[in-house]
XYZ file of C-alpha atoms in Angstrom:
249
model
C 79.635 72.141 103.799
C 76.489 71.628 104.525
C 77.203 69.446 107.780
C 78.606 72.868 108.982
C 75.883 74.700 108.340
C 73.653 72.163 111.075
C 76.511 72.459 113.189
C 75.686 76.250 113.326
C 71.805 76.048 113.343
C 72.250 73.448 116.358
C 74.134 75.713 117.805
C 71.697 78.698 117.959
C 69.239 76.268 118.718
C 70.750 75.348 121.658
C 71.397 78.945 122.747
C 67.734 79.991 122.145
C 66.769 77.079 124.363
C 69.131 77.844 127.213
C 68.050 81.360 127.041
C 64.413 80.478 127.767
C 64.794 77.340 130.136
C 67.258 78.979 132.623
C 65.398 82.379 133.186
C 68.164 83.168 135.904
C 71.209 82.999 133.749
C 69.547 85.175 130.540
C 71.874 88.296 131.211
C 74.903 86.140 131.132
C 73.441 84.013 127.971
C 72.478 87.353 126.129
C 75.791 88.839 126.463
C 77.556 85.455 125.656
C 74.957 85.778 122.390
C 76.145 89.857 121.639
C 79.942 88.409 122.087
C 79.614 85.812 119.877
C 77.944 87.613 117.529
C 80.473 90.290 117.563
C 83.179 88.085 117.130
C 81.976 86.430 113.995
C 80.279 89.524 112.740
C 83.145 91.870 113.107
C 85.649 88.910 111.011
C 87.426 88.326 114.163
C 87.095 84.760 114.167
C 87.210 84.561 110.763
C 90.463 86.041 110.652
C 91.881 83.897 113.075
C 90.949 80.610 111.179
C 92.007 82.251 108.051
C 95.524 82.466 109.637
C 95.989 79.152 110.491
C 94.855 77.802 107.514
C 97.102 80.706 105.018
C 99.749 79.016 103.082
C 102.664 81.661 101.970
C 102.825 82.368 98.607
C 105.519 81.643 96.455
C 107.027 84.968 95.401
C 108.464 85.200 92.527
C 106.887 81.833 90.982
C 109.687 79.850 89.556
C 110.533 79.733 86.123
C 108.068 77.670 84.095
C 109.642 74.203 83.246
C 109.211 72.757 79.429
C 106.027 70.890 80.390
C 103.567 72.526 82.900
C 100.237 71.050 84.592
C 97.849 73.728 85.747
C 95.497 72.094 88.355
C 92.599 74.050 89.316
C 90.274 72.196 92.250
C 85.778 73.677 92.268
C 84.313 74.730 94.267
C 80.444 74.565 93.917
C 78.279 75.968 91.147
C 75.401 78.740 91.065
C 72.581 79.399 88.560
C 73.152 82.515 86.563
C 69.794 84.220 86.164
C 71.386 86.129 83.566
C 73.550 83.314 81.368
C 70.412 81.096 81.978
C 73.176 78.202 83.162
C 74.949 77.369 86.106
C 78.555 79.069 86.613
C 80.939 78.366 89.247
C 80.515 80.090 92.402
C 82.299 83.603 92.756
C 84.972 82.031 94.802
C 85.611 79.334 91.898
C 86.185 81.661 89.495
C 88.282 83.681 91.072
C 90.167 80.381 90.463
C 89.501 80.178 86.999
C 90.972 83.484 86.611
C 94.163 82.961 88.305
C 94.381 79.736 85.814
C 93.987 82.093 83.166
C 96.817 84.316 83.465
C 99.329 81.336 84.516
C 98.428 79.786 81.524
C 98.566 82.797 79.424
C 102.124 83.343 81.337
C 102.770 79.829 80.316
C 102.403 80.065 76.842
C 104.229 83.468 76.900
C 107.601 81.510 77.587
C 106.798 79.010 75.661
C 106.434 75.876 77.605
C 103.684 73.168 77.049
C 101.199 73.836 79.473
C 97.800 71.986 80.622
C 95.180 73.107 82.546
C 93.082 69.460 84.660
C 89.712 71.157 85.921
C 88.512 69.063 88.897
C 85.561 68.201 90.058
C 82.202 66.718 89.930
C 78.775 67.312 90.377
C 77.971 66.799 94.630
C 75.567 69.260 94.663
C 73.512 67.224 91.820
C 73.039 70.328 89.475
C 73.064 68.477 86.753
C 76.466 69.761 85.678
C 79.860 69.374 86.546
C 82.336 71.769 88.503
C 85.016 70.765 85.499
C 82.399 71.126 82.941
C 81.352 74.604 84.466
C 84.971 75.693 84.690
C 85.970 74.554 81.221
C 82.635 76.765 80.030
C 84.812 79.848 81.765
C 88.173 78.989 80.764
C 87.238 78.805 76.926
C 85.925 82.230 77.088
C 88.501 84.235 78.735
C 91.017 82.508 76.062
C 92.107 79.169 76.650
C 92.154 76.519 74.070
C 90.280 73.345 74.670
C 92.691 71.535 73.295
C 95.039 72.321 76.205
C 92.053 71.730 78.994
C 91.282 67.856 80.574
C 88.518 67.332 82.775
C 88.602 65.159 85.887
C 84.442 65.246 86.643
C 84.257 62.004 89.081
C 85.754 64.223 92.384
C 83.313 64.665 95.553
C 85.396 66.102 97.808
C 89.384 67.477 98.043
C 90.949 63.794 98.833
C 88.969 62.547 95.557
C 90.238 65.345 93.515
C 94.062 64.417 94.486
C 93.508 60.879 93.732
C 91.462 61.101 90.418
C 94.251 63.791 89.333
C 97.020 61.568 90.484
C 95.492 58.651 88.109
C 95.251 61.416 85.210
C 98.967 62.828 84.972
C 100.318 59.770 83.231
C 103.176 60.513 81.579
C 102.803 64.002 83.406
C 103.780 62.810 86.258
C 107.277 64.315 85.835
C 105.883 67.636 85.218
C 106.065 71.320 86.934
C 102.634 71.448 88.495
C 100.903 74.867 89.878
C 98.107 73.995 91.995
C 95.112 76.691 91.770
C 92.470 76.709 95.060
C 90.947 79.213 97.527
C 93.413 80.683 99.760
C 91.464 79.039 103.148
C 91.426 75.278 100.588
C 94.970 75.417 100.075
C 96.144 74.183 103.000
C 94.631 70.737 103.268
C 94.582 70.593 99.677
C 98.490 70.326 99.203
C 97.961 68.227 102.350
C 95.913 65.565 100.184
C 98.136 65.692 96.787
C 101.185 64.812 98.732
C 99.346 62.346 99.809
C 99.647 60.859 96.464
C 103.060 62.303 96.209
C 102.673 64.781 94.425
C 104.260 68.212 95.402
C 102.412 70.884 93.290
C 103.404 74.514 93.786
C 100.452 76.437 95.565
C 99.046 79.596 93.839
C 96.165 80.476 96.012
C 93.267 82.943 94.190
C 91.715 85.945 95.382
C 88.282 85.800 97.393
C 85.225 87.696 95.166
C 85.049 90.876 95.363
C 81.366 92.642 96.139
C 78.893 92.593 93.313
C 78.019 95.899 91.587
C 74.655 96.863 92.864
C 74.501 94.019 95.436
C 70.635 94.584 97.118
C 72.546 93.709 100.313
C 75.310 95.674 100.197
C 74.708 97.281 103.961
C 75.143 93.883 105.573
C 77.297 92.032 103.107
C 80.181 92.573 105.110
C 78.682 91.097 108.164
C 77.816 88.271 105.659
C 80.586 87.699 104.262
C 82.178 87.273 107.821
C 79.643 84.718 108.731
C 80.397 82.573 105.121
C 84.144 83.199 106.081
C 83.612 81.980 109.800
C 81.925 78.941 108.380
C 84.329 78.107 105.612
C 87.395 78.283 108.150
C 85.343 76.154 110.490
C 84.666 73.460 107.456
C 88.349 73.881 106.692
C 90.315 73.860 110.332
C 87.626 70.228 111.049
C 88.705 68.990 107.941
C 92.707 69.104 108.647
C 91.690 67.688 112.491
C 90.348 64.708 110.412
C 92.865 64.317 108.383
C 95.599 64.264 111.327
C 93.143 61.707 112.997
C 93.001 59.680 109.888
C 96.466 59.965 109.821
C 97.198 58.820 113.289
C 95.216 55.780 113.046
C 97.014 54.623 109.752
C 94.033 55.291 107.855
C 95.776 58.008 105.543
């Protein structure tokens, strides 16, 4: 997401830059500023991506079949001062959580149930996003017997494919796909791709941190990272619908 994050520095740039090189239009560019400002601050933009991007959940899940694949995509991974390792990101294991109680639900009725953790390393951390994941899953109770990594994936279209390649004789299976709520969108966009039509269970964002330093502006934070994410997300299906246009998807 990083291209996003330039997109947004060029941006201001270009708004500091207008401000000072058109000295007779600095009212109007200072207000457009505060309304811009407000409008990402406040989640109001956020909220609107968010909207477009939210796929319905499937209430009540259906039954689980005899033999169940549990896909959960990463998201990105963060140094843990305090496990002295990276971990995924609080977002990501939100995901691992949800993966958690399906499988736990899984076992409960008695169905054979695997959980693929995909994803590489693209941030170059020196670990994987499966790897990281699998670290999680193990301690909040599942077996590693019933956990298969896919760590080659860069990106969403990569994790579809390398999946795809992985099912095998799973193929046939019932398959629960496990993503960020603003992901899931172009994510079951990119496994039907490969025709494959999981069932979308979309986690929970983090929640604050207990005794987070910046808990006066997190919210205004979190709107910005929100803002950003949907922006990543809402370019992302645009490309894909161009790709797919042009017979290149």
């Amino acid at each position: 997401m990083m291209w996003v994050e330039g997109l947004f520095v060029v941006a201001l740039a270009g708004w500091g830059a207008a401000f000072r090189w058109l000295p007779a239009w600095r009212w109007v560019i200072l207000a457009f500023g505060v309304a811009v400002f407000w409008a990402v601050g406040s989640g109001w933009v956020a909220s609107l991506l968010m909207a477009d991007l939210r796929v319905p959940p499937i209430d009540p899940l259906p039954p689980f079949a005899a033999q169940v694949s549990i896909v959960v995509l990463g998201g990105g991974t963060v140094y843990d001062e305090d496990q002295g390792h990276f971990v995924p990101r609080r977002d990501s294991y939100m995901k691992g959580e949800a993966a958690v109680g399906l499988y736990l639900n899984c076992r409960q009725a008695a169905s054979s149930c695997t959980v693929y953790l995909s994803g590489g390393d693209p941030e170059h951390h020196g670990i994987t996003e499966a790897e990281a994941f699998r670290r999680e899953l193990i301690g909040l109770g599942v077996p590693d017997a019933d956990i298969r990594l896919e760590a080659r994936s860069r990106n969403t279209f990569q994790n579809a494919k390398y999946i795809n390649a992985m099912l095998g004789d799973a193929h046939g299976s019932q398959m629960f796909l496990i993503t960020a709520p603003y992901h899931m969108y172009r994510a079951l966009a990119m496994f039907e791709r490969f025709g494959l039509h999981p069932i979308p269970l979309s986690s929970s964002l983090a929640p604050p941190k207990p005794h987070d330093p910046l808990r006066l502006v997190r919210p205004l934070l979190e709107n910005i990272r929100l803002t950003m994410l949907g922006v990543h997300e809402t370019l992302g299906m645009l490309q894909l619908r161009l790709y797919a246009a042009l017979g290149w998807y």
